[in-house]
Amino acid sequence: MSDITTVILAAGNSTRFKANTSKLLYPLCGLPIISHVYNIAKKISGKKVFFVCNPKNKKDINSIFKNPNIVIQEKQKGTAHAIEKVKNKIKSKNILILFGDTPLIELSDIKRLINKFKFSKEKISLIAFETNKPHGYGRVFLKNNNVQEIIEEINLETSQKNINLCNSGILLANKKILFNNLKYIKEHKLKKEKYLPDICKILSNKDISTSYIKCKENNMIGINTISDFVKAQNILQKKYINKFINKGVIFLKSESCYLSYDTKIEPNVVIEGNVTIKNNITIKNGCVIKNNSYLEGAVINSNCIVGPSARIRPKSFIGKNSKIGNFVEIKNSKIGNNVAISHLSYVGDTYLGNNVNIGAGTITCNYDGQKKQKTIIKDNVFIGSNSSLIAPIVIETNSIIGAGSVITKNIPKKSLAIERTDLKILRNKRVK
Ligand code: UD1
Ligand code: CA
């Protein structure tokens, strides 16, 4: 359906979310909560997406999105008051309302809502969900299988508190019906707010019925508190992991792993336990990521073995069939094919060719105290264990660095470079 403008309500003060930033900017699996909502909204409405912000978070919304349509709600007088603010902006026939704090919604949920809406006479439909923990949500009261009324938690009678059909807040309405009746919503005394869900009772009294669909609780969670955030993140993690399992990725201890919203993993990859994959990671076919590894901002090409306990930092590229072993840290480096960096090394700001062996304990000394310097190690080089390579430095092809060396000059090709003081053996010097 093309004639829908989407409005994302994002002006709340996040008072229940005890963090320094607005909850809507908090990264959920690496992406701000509100961006999850926006990604769905743009699939429905393209450029016709509006944000209702408060004066404080306007700047943040502007920094996350490119030329967002922003409407300011100066004072937070409730969700109905927020919607009044967009009245003159909406040119489409219909309006979809999404909440900035309900990020787990899926496109298929909205598509079902649109379908329901198309076939409902009155042209106002919402998404409800059932939960055994309804506390905090508005409860949905039905009549003739339409929504008659929504009552917020704060206004429920004790006997109504165990009603488990809840309002998700997501609503699709004909613009005229909605705005012609918004004015009848009154301010509630307790919170001094106008509640958008009150529209249902107002319409119902005029014999205009609000239809509804039920969606999965897991897609409808509203994030008010940090505890809600943790719950939502766990749900999303499970969704991501299941998606990859269905594509042929094996998780040995899936419960202990963390993936990001943009993680890409090809089939035939094995992910062991306690692996953290932060933003911008691609893992190609046939790799094994072993226990306790921490990856961020890198491409790991096919058939690599990473870890256990490896750390790959942003702007890294690991070539095919390479091994990044235990307690190895790679940063801003391009590593070639068939490379082994098997133990206890730091490789930073480095270009490494193909078929290179980096011995245990090797350090690229990239920081001269002021600037980060580059290390270049070309094809077929062998670096002996416990070597320090003082950058900037180039080690040409087919060279060998003797174990324990501190290398301060460029090494020409096919050379052996070794830097050690002579070993002295002083006989019979030990007293005991
Ligand atoms: C709201 C619904 C409740 C529903 C629940 C689902 C109301 C009155 N209640 O409750 O029925 O079960 O969501 O999660 O709508 N906002 C504004 N301006 C305001 C107030 C809020 O833009 O003046 C925005 C918030 O940033 C948020 C959304 O509207 O994104 C919902 O507001 P919130 O205060 O979180 O409502 P709930 O108490 O969760
Ligand atoms: Ca909420």
GROMACS .gro file of C-alpha atoms and ligand atoms in nm:
model
  472
    1MET     CA    1   0.000   0.000   0.000
    2SER     CA    2   0.163   0.321  -0.110
    3ASP     CA    3  -0.046   0.582   0.063
    4ILE     CA    4   0.099   0.557   0.413
    5THR     CA    5   0.307   0.810   0.602
    6THR     CA    6   0.485   0.661   0.902
    7VAL     CA    7   0.531   0.857   1.222
    8ILE     CA    8   0.783   0.739   1.479
    9LEU     CA    9   0.717   0.871   1.827
   10ALA     CA   10   1.047   0.954   1.987
   11ALA     CA   11   0.988   1.249   2.217
   12GLY     CA   12   0.965   1.064   2.547
   13ASN     CA   13   1.208   1.156   2.824
   14SER     CA   14   1.336   0.802   2.893
   15THR     CA   15   1.282   0.859   3.265
   16ARG     CA   16   1.243   0.489   3.339
   17PHE     CA   17   1.565   0.407   3.153
   18LYS     CA   18   1.845   0.483   3.395
   19ALA     CA   19   2.121   0.573   3.148
   20ASN     CA   20   2.295   0.893   3.047
   21THR     CA   21   2.161   0.900   2.693
   22SER     CA   22   1.808   0.886   2.555
   23LYS     CA   23   1.707   0.520   2.545
   24LEU     CA   24   1.622   0.553   2.178
   25LEU     CA   25   1.987   0.608   2.092
   26TYR     CA   26   2.110   0.319   2.298
   27PRO     CA   27   2.269   0.053   2.074
   28LEU     CA   28   2.066  -0.265   2.054
   29CYS     CA   29   2.288  -0.533   1.901
   30GLY     CA   30   2.509  -0.247   1.781
   31LEU     CA   31   2.240  -0.028   1.622
   32PRO     CA   32   2.051   0.253   1.801
   33ILE     CA   33   1.710   0.132   1.915
   34ILE     CA   34   1.536   0.391   1.700
   35SER     CA   35   1.728   0.288   1.388
   36HIS     CA   36   1.576  -0.060   1.411
   37VAL     CA   37   1.234   0.108   1.395
   38TYR     CA   38   1.335   0.343   1.115
   39ASN     CA   39   1.464   0.054   0.902
   40ILE     CA   40   1.114  -0.093   0.906
   41ALA     CA   41   0.944   0.244   0.859
   42LYS     CA   42   1.135   0.326   0.542
   43LYS     CA   43   1.035  -0.006   0.389
   44ILE     CA   44   0.673   0.097   0.433
   45SER     CA   45   0.684   0.469   0.359
   46GLY     CA   46   1.014   0.544   0.185
   47LYS     CA   47   1.088   0.911   0.250
   48LYS     CA   48   0.752   0.976   0.409
   49VAL     CA   49   0.874   0.901   0.760
   50PHE     CA   50   0.844   1.159   1.039
   51PHE     CA   51   1.004   1.162   1.381
   52VAL     CA   52   0.840   1.335   1.673
   53CYS     CA   53   1.132   1.442   1.893
   54ASN     CA   54   1.187   1.655   2.197
   55PRO     CA   55   1.419   1.956   2.185
   56LYS     CA   56   1.692   1.756   2.358
   57ASN     CA   57   1.713   1.453   2.129
   58LYS     CA   58   1.655   1.642   1.802
   59LYS     CA   59   2.029   1.681   1.753
   60ASP     CA   60   2.090   1.310   1.806
   61ILE     CA   61   1.821   1.208   1.560
   62ASN     CA   62   1.974   1.450   1.310
   63SER     CA   63   2.315   1.293   1.361
   64ILE     CA   64   2.196   0.935   1.309
   65PHE     CA   65   1.978   0.985   1.003
   66LYS     CA   66   2.032   1.169   0.678
   67ASN     CA   67   1.794   1.465   0.649
   68PRO     CA   68   1.525   1.323   0.876
   69ASN     CA   69   1.179   1.482   0.885
   70ILE     CA   70   1.157   1.604   1.241
   71VAL     CA   71   0.866   1.754   1.427
   72ILE     CA   72   0.926   1.889   1.775
   73GLN     CA   73   0.704   1.820   2.072
   74GLU     CA   74   0.819   2.086   2.317
   75LYS     CA   75   0.655   1.935   2.623
   76GLN     CA   76   0.588   1.567   2.662
   77LYS     CA   77   0.216   1.565   2.720
   78GLY     CA   78   0.155   1.212   2.601
   79THR     CA   79   0.135   1.006   2.286
   80ALA     CA   80  -0.188   1.170   2.161
   81HIS     CA   81  -0.034   1.514   2.209
   82ALA     CA   82   0.273   1.395   2.015
   83ILE     CA   83   0.057   1.287   1.721
   84GLU     CA   84  -0.123   1.623   1.712
   85LYS     CA   85   0.212   1.775   1.621
   86VAL     CA   86   0.230   1.601   1.283
   87LYS     CA   87  -0.125   1.683   1.181
   88ASN     CA   88  -0.032   1.943   0.921
   89LYS     CA   89   0.262   1.749   0.785
   90ILE     CA   90   0.082   1.443   0.660
   91LYS     CA   91  -0.028   1.442   0.301
   92SER     CA   92  -0.105   1.072   0.265
   93LYS     CA   93  -0.446   0.922   0.318
   94ASN     CA   94  -0.323   0.695   0.596
   95ILE     CA   95  -0.089   0.718   0.891
   96LEU     CA   96   0.112   0.440   1.051
   97ILE     CA   97   0.226   0.511   1.405
   98LEU     CA   98   0.533   0.333   1.537
   99PHE     CA   99   0.691   0.379   1.877
  100GLY     CA  100   1.061   0.455   1.885
  101ASP     CA  101   1.097   0.221   2.182
  102THR     CA  102   0.944  -0.087   2.015
  103PRO     CA  103   1.231  -0.200   1.793
  104LEU     CA  104   1.170  -0.573   1.752
  105ILE     CA  105   0.877  -0.529   1.517
  106GLU     CA  106   0.919  -0.710   1.187
  107LEU     CA  107   0.811  -0.606   0.841
  108SER     CA  108   0.580  -0.908   0.823
  109ASP     CA  109   0.388  -0.777   1.128
  110ILE     CA  110   0.322  -0.446   0.955
  111LYS     CA  111   0.225  -0.622   0.636
  112ARG     CA  112  -0.034  -0.824   0.827
  113LEU     CA  113  -0.160  -0.503   0.988
  114ILE     CA  114  -0.194  -0.340   0.647
  115ASN     CA  115  -0.390  -0.640   0.525
  116LYS     CA  116  -0.627  -0.625   0.820
  117PHE     CA  117  -0.667  -0.253   0.767
  118LYS     CA  118  -0.752  -0.295   0.399
  119PHE     CA  119  -1.035  -0.527   0.479
  120SER     CA  120  -1.171  -0.348   0.784
  121LYS     CA  121  -1.454  -0.116   0.707
  122GLU     CA  122  -1.364   0.165   0.940
  123LYS     CA  123  -0.997   0.199   0.854
  124ILE     CA  124  -0.834   0.195   1.190
  125SER     CA  125  -0.638  -0.110   1.305
  126LEU     CA  126  -0.381  -0.184   1.570
  127ILE     CA  127  -0.142  -0.456   1.682
  128ALA     CA  128  -0.206  -0.632   2.013
  129PHE     CA  129  -0.016  -0.916   2.173
  130GLU     CA  130  -0.063  -1.164   2.453
  131THR     CA  131   0.186  -1.201   2.735
  132ASN     CA  132   0.197  -1.357   3.078
  133LYS     CA  133   0.376  -1.046   3.203
  134PRO     CA  134   0.139  -0.767   3.099
  135HIS     CA  135   0.249  -0.526   3.370
  136GLY     CA  136   0.322  -0.180   3.226
  137TYR     CA  137   0.129  -0.221   2.902
  138GLY     CA  138  -0.212  -0.078   2.814
  139ARG     CA  139  -0.469  -0.360   2.824
  140VAL     CA  140  -0.699  -0.420   2.529
  141PHE     CA  141  -1.073  -0.466   2.595
  142LEU     CA  142  -1.274  -0.621   2.316
  143LYS     CA  143  -1.632  -0.605   2.200
  144ASN     CA  144  -1.758  -0.807   1.902
  145ASN     CA  145  -1.397  -0.891   1.833
  146ASN     CA  146  -1.297  -0.530   1.785
  147VAL     CA  147  -1.110  -0.306   2.024
  148GLN     CA  148  -1.355  -0.127   2.245
  149GLU     CA  149  -1.114   0.039   2.482
  150ILE     CA  150  -0.751   0.044   2.596
  151ILE     CA  151  -0.679   0.112   2.960
  152GLU     CA  152  -0.330   0.201   3.075
  153GLU     CA  153  -0.172   0.011   3.363
  154ILE     CA  154  -0.197   0.309   3.596
  155ASN     CA  155  -0.576   0.330   3.551
  156LEU     CA  156  -0.658  -0.040   3.577
  157GLU     CA  157  -0.878  -0.176   3.852
  158THR     CA  158  -0.712  -0.454   4.047
  159SER     CA  159  -0.945  -0.712   3.890
  160GLN     CA  160  -0.838  -0.602   3.540
  161LYS     CA  161  -0.465  -0.633   3.601
  162ASN     CA  162  -0.440  -0.995   3.493
  163ILE     CA  163  -0.587  -0.928   3.151
  164ASN     CA  164  -0.310  -1.036   2.919
  165LEU     CA  165  -0.408  -0.887   2.584
  166CYS     CA  166  -0.186  -0.581   2.550
  167ASN     CA  167  -0.154  -0.281   2.324
  168SER     CA  168   0.170  -0.269   2.124
  169GLY     CA  169   0.116   0.099   2.045
  170ILE     CA  170   0.141   0.031   1.672
  171LEU     CA  171  -0.156   0.172   1.491
  172LEU     CA  172  -0.262   0.224   1.131
  173ALA     CA  173  -0.539   0.473   1.069
  174ASN     CA  174  -0.711   0.673   0.807
  175LYS     CA  175  -0.573   1.021   0.862
  176LYS     CA  176  -0.912   1.193   0.866
  177ILE     CA  177  -1.067   0.954   1.115
  178LEU     CA  178  -0.769   0.988   1.344
  179PHE     CA  179  -0.723   1.364   1.339
  180ASN     CA  180  -1.094   1.444   1.346
  181ASN     CA  181  -1.123   1.256   1.672
  182LEU     CA  182  -0.790   1.331   1.838
  183LYS     CA  183  -0.934   1.649   1.985
  184TYR     CA  184  -1.175   1.450   2.201
  185ILE     CA  185  -0.889   1.283   2.391
  186LYS     CA  186  -0.870   1.435   2.737
  187GLU     CA  187  -0.573   1.476   2.964
  188HIS     CA  188  -0.548   1.211   3.233
  189LYS     CA  189  -0.527   1.355   3.579
  190LEU     CA  190  -0.261   1.124   3.723
  191LYS     CA  191   0.013   1.177   3.464
  192LYS     CA  192  -0.121   1.493   3.299
  193GLU     CA  193  -0.088   1.326   2.960
  194LYS     CA  194  -0.316   1.263   2.666
  195TYR     CA  195  -0.310   0.896   2.571
  196LEU     CA  196  -0.335   0.800   2.206
  197PRO     CA  197  -0.495   0.462   2.283
  198ASP     CA  198  -0.797   0.655   2.419
  199ILE     CA  199  -0.894   0.704   2.056
  200CYS     CA  200  -1.037   0.350   2.055
  201LYS     CA  201  -1.305   0.427   2.314
  202ILE     CA  202  -1.393   0.758   2.150
  203LEU     CA  203  -1.442   0.586   1.814
  204SER     CA  204  -1.619   0.290   1.966
  205ASN     CA  205  -1.873   0.529   2.124
  206LYS     CA  206  -1.938   0.660   1.774
  207ASP     CA  207  -1.980   0.306   1.641
  208ILE     CA  208  -1.653   0.325   1.457
  209SER     CA  209  -1.470   0.006   1.535
  210THR     CA  210  -1.096  -0.046   1.567
  211SER     CA  211  -0.987  -0.381   1.431
  212TYR     CA  212  -0.677  -0.555   1.554
  213ILE     CA  213  -0.432  -0.834   1.483
  214LYS     CA  214  -0.230  -1.032   1.734
  215CYS     CA  215   0.147  -1.053   1.687
  216LYS     CA  216   0.414  -1.238   1.877
  217GLU     CA  217   0.506  -1.092   2.214
  218ASN     CA  218   0.873  -1.121   2.120
  219ASN     CA  219   0.826  -0.872   1.838
  220MET     CA  220   0.628  -0.623   2.041
  221ILE     CA  221   0.838  -0.560   2.348
  222GLY     CA  222   0.846  -0.194   2.448
  223ILE     CA  223   1.176  -0.083   2.599
  224ASN     CA  224   1.108   0.133   2.903
  225THR     CA  225   1.371   0.010   3.148
  226ILE     CA  226   1.720  -0.136   3.122
  227SER     CA  227   1.568  -0.469   3.216
  228ASP     CA  228   1.339  -0.443   2.908
  229PHE     CA  229   1.647  -0.358   2.702
  230VAL     CA  230   1.832  -0.669   2.818
  231LYS     CA  231   1.526  -0.882   2.744
  232ALA     CA  232   1.491  -0.732   2.396
  233GLN     CA  233   1.859  -0.783   2.323
  234ASN     CA  234   1.839  -1.149   2.425
  235ILE     CA  235   1.539  -1.202   2.199
  236LEU     CA  236   1.717  -1.038   1.907
  237GLN     CA  237   2.032  -1.243   1.968
  238LYS     CA  238   1.827  -1.561   1.947
  239LYS     CA  239   1.667  -1.442   1.623
  240TYR     CA  240   2.006  -1.367   1.467
  241ILE     CA  241   2.158  -1.696   1.578
  242ASN     CA  242   1.861  -1.896   1.448
  243LYS     CA  243   1.884  -1.715   1.116
  244PHE     CA  244   2.248  -1.823   1.080
  245ILE     CA  245   2.185  -2.177   1.202
  246ASN     CA  246   1.921  -2.211   0.932
  247LYS     CA  247   2.177  -2.099   0.676
  248GLY     CA  248   2.431  -2.362   0.784
  249VAL     CA  249   2.638  -2.196   1.055
  250ILE     CA  250   2.721  -2.413   1.356
  251PHE     CA  251   2.724  -2.262   1.705
  252LEU     CA  252   2.874  -2.490   1.968
  253LYS     CA  253   2.745  -2.279   2.260
  254SER     CA  254   2.502  -2.036   2.104
  255GLU     CA  255   2.370  -1.901   2.435
  256SER     CA  256   2.711  -1.756   2.517
  257CYS     CA  257   2.774  -1.571   2.189
  258TYR     CA  258   2.695  -1.214   2.091
  259LEU     CA  259   2.624  -1.106   1.733
  260SER     CA  260   2.559  -0.761   1.588
  261TYR     CA  261   2.277  -0.638   1.368
  262ASP     CA  262   2.508  -0.633   1.065
  263THR     CA  263   2.706  -0.954   1.125
  264LYS     CA  264   2.760  -1.160   0.813
  265ILE     CA  265   2.853  -1.527   0.843
  266GLU     CA  266   2.867  -1.767   0.552
  267PRO     CA  267   2.766  -2.135   0.571
  268ASN     CA  268   3.006  -2.400   0.706
  269VAL     CA  269   3.142  -2.169   0.971
  270VAL     CA  270   3.180  -2.302   1.325
  271ILE     CA  271   3.148  -2.055   1.612
  272GLU     CA  272   3.257  -2.194   1.947
  273GLY     CA  273   3.157  -2.058   2.289
  274ASN     CA  274   3.172  -1.707   2.430
  275VAL     CA  275   3.253  -1.542   2.099
  276THR     CA  276   3.169  -1.171   2.074
  277ILE     CA  277   3.109  -1.033   1.727
  278LYS     CA  278   3.075  -0.657   1.733
  279ASN     CA  279   2.977  -0.435   1.438
  280ASN     CA  280   3.092  -0.483   1.083
  281ILE     CA  281   3.222  -0.838   1.073
  282THR     CA  282   3.213  -1.075   0.778
  283ILE     CA  283   3.319  -1.436   0.830
  284LYS     CA  284   3.352  -1.641   0.515
  285ASN     CA  285   3.291  -2.007   0.439
  286GLY     CA  286   3.478  -2.274   0.633
  287CYS     CA  287   3.618  -2.062   0.917
  288VAL     CA  288   3.634  -2.175   1.278
  289ILE     CA  289   3.611  -1.906   1.544
  290LYS     CA  290   3.729  -2.061   1.868
  291ASN     CA  291   3.633  -1.986   2.226
  292ASN     CA  292   3.653  -1.639   2.382
  293SER     CA  293   3.741  -1.450   2.066
  294TYR     CA  294   3.641  -1.084   2.024
  295LEU     CA  295   3.597  -0.952   1.671
  296GLU     CA  296   3.513  -0.607   1.541
  297GLY     CA  297   3.529  -0.437   1.202
  298ALA     CA  298   3.699  -0.706   0.993
  299VAL     CA  299   3.665  -0.946   0.705
  300ILE     CA  300   3.783  -1.299   0.781
  301ASN     CA  301   3.827  -1.485   0.458
  302SER     CA  302   3.746  -1.850   0.398
  303ASN     CA  303   3.895  -2.140   0.595
  304CYS     CA  304   4.064  -1.935   0.865
  305ILE     CA  305   4.104  -2.046   1.224
  306VAL     CA  306   4.070  -1.767   1.477
  307GLY     CA  307   4.133  -1.808   1.851
  308PRO     CA  308   4.085  -1.934   2.108
  309SER     CA  309   4.104  -1.593   2.278
  310ALA     CA  310   4.197  -1.391   1.972
  311ARG     CA  311   4.113  -1.024   1.931
  312ILE     CA  312   4.057  -0.875   1.588
  313ARG     CA  313   4.012  -0.500   1.588
  314PRO     CA  314   3.864  -0.266   1.323
  315LYS     CA  315   3.996  -0.223   0.971
  316SER     CA  316   4.145  -0.570   0.953
  317PHE     CA  317   4.134  -0.814   0.668
  318ILE     CA  318   4.245  -1.173   0.711
  319GLY     CA  319   4.330  -1.371   0.396
  320LYS     CA  320   4.228  -1.729   0.316
  321ASN     CA  321   4.354  -2.032   0.510
  322SER     CA  322   4.521  -1.820   0.773
  323LYS     CA  323   4.553  -1.885   1.142
  324ILE     CA  324   4.516  -1.621   1.412
  325GLY     CA  325   4.588  -1.815   1.729
  326ASN     CA  326   4.553  -1.773   2.103
  327PHE     CA  327   4.620  -1.432   2.258
  328VAL     CA  328   4.688  -1.271   1.923
  329GLU     CA  329   4.568  -0.916   1.860
  330ILE     CA  330   4.531  -0.779   1.508
  331LYS     CA  331   4.452  -0.412   1.443
  332ASN     CA  332   4.416  -0.215   1.121
  333SER     CA  333   4.610  -0.476   0.928
  334LYS     CA  334   4.585  -0.665   0.605
  335ILE     CA  335   4.694  -1.024   0.647
  336GLY     CA  336   4.756  -1.239   0.338
  337ASN     CA  337   4.666  -1.600   0.260
  338ASN     CA  338   4.821  -1.900   0.437
  339VAL     CA  339   4.959  -1.690   0.719
  340ALA     CA  340   5.019  -1.828   1.067
  341ILE     CA  341   5.023  -1.599   1.367
  342SER     CA  342   4.965  -1.875   1.612
  343HIS     CA  343   5.047  -1.743   1.958
  344LEU     CA  344   5.077  -1.432   2.173
  345SER     CA  345   5.141  -1.162   1.913
  346TYR     CA  346   5.044  -0.802   1.843
  347VAL     CA  347   5.011  -0.708   1.478
  348GLY     CA  348   4.900  -0.348   1.424
  349ASP     CA  349   4.906  -0.109   1.124
  350THR     CA  350   5.067  -0.388   0.927
  351TYR     CA  351   5.059  -0.524   0.577
  352LEU     CA  352   5.144  -0.893   0.575
  353GLY     CA  353   5.191  -1.087   0.250
  354ASN     CA  354   5.112  -1.453   0.175
  355ASN     CA  355   5.273  -1.758   0.337
  356VAL     CA  356   5.415  -1.564   0.628
  357ASN     CA  357   5.489  -1.724   0.963
  358ILE     CA  358   5.492  -1.501   1.268
  359GLY     CA  359   5.653  -1.669   1.568
  360ALA     CA  360   5.513  -1.663   1.918
  361GLY     CA  361   5.544  -1.335   2.104
  362THR     CA  362   5.621  -1.120   1.800
  363ILE     CA  363   5.528  -0.755   1.838
  364THR     CA  364   5.497  -0.494   1.567
  365CYS     CA  365   5.609  -0.186   1.761
  366ASN     CA  366   5.383   0.055   1.575
  367TYR     CA  367   5.373   0.350   1.814
  368ASP     CA  368   5.674   0.579   1.833
  369GLY     CA  369   5.520   0.783   2.112
  370GLN     CA  370   5.364   1.030   1.874
  371LYS     CA  371   5.244   0.855   1.561
  372LYS     CA  372   5.135   0.510   1.451
  373GLN     CA  373   5.392   0.370   1.206
  374LYS     CA  374   5.350   0.100   0.944
  375THR     CA  375   5.505  -0.246   0.924
  376ILE     CA  376   5.530  -0.423   0.589
  377ILE     CA  377   5.617  -0.792   0.581
  378LYS     CA  378   5.622  -0.942   0.234
  379ASP     CA  379   5.553  -1.295   0.103
  380ASN     CA  380   5.723  -1.604   0.248
  381VAL     CA  381   5.884  -1.425   0.540
  382PHE     CA  382   5.955  -1.618   0.859
  383ILE     CA  383   5.967  -1.418   1.180
  384GLY     CA  384   6.129  -1.605   1.468
  385SER     CA  385   5.964  -1.601   1.808
  386ASN     CA  386   5.978  -1.306   2.041
  387SER     CA  387   6.091  -1.058   1.779
  388SER     CA  388   6.021  -0.688   1.804
  389LEU     CA  389   5.975  -0.512   1.471
  390ILE     CA  390   6.024  -0.139   1.518
  391ALA     CA  391   5.804   0.043   1.266
  392PRO     CA  392   5.824   0.197   1.017
  393ILE     CA  393   5.987  -0.108   0.869
  394VAL     CA  394   5.982  -0.322   0.556
  395ILE     CA  395   6.087  -0.687   0.551
  396GLU     CA  396   6.126  -0.801   0.196
  397THR     CA  397   6.024  -1.140   0.052
  398ASN     CA  398   6.174  -1.473   0.161
  399SER     CA  399   6.365  -1.330   0.455
  400ILE     CA  400   6.409  -1.482   0.798
  401ILE     CA  401   6.427  -1.296   1.126
  402GLY     CA  402   6.610  -1.488   1.398
  403ALA     CA  403   6.421  -1.548   1.719
  404GLY     CA  404   6.455  -1.283   1.987
  405SER     CA  405   6.566  -1.007   1.748
  406VAL     CA  406   6.486  -0.639   1.773
  407ILE     CA  407   6.470  -0.524   1.413
  408THR     CA  408   6.518  -0.155   1.349
  409LYS     CA  409   6.615  -0.147   0.980
  410ASN     CA  410   6.454  -0.261   0.656
  411ILE     CA  411   6.559  -0.614   0.563
  412PRO     CA  412   6.633  -0.698   0.199
  413LYS     CA  413   6.491  -1.008   0.034
  414LYS     CA  414   6.626  -1.361   0.095
  415SER     CA  415   6.823  -1.242   0.401
  416LEU     CA  416   6.866  -1.372   0.751
  417ALA     CA  417   6.850  -1.092   1.006
  418ILE     CA  418   6.946  -1.173   1.359
  419GLU     CA  419   7.010  -0.934   1.644
  420ARG     CA  420   7.143  -1.091   1.962
  421THR     CA  421   7.432  -1.027   2.195
  422ASP     CA  422   7.674  -1.318   2.215
  423LEU     CA  423   7.586  -1.582   2.466
  424LYS     CA  424   7.838  -1.598   2.748
  425ILE     CA  425   7.880  -1.916   2.947
  426LEU     CA  426   8.072  -1.863   3.269
  427ARG     CA  427   8.149  -2.203   3.417
  428ASN     CA  428   8.120  -2.294   3.787
  429LYS     CA  429   7.986  -1.955   3.887
  430ARG     CA  430   7.681  -2.085   4.063
  431VAL     CA  431   7.728  -2.104   4.442
  432LYS     CA  432   7.470  -2.367   4.532
  433UD1     C1  433   0.254   0.298   2.554
  433UD1     C2  434   0.103   0.289   2.540
  433UD1     C3  435   0.056   0.154   2.595
  433UD1     C4  436   0.128   0.041   2.525
  433UD1     C5  437   0.279   0.058   2.530
  433UD1     C6  438   0.345  -0.041   2.437
  433UD1     C7  439   0.019   0.516   2.560
  433UD1     C8  440  -0.043   0.618   2.649
  433UD1     N1  441   0.042   0.398   2.611
  433UD1     O1  442   0.285   0.299   2.692
  433UD1     O2  443  -0.085   0.141   2.575
  433UD1     O3  444   0.087  -0.082   2.583
  433UD1     O4  445   0.318   0.188   2.487
  433UD1     O5  446   0.484  -0.037   2.450
  433UD1     O6  447   0.037   0.543   2.443
  433UD1     N2  448   0.629   0.961   2.339
  433UD1     C9  449   0.629   1.084   2.275
  433UD1     N3  450   0.574   1.190   2.338
  433UD1    C10  451   0.516   1.182   2.462
  433UD1    C11  452   0.515   1.055   2.524
  433UD1    C12  453   0.571   0.948   2.460
  433UD1     O7  454   0.681   1.097   2.165
  433UD1     O8  455   0.467   1.284   2.512
  433UD1    C13  456   0.690   0.847   2.270
  433UD1    C14  457   0.801   0.780   2.350
  433UD1     O9  458   0.930   0.829   2.314
  433UD1    C15  459   0.787   0.633   2.310
  433UD1    C16  460   0.640   0.618   2.274
  433UD1    O10  461   0.589   0.749   2.252
  433UD1    O11  462   0.866   0.601   2.196
  433UD1    C17  463   0.559   0.549   2.386
  433UD1    O12  464   0.568   0.626   2.505
  433UD1     P1  465   0.591   0.560   2.646
  433UD1    O13  466   0.595   0.666   2.747
  433UD1    O14  467   0.705   0.467   2.641
  433UD1    O15  468   0.454   0.479   2.662
  433UD1     P2  469   0.427   0.347   2.749
  433UD1    O16  470   0.408   0.384   2.890
  433UD1    O17  471   0.529   0.245   2.718
  434CA      CA  472   0.717   0.242   2.606
   0.00000   0.00000   0.00000
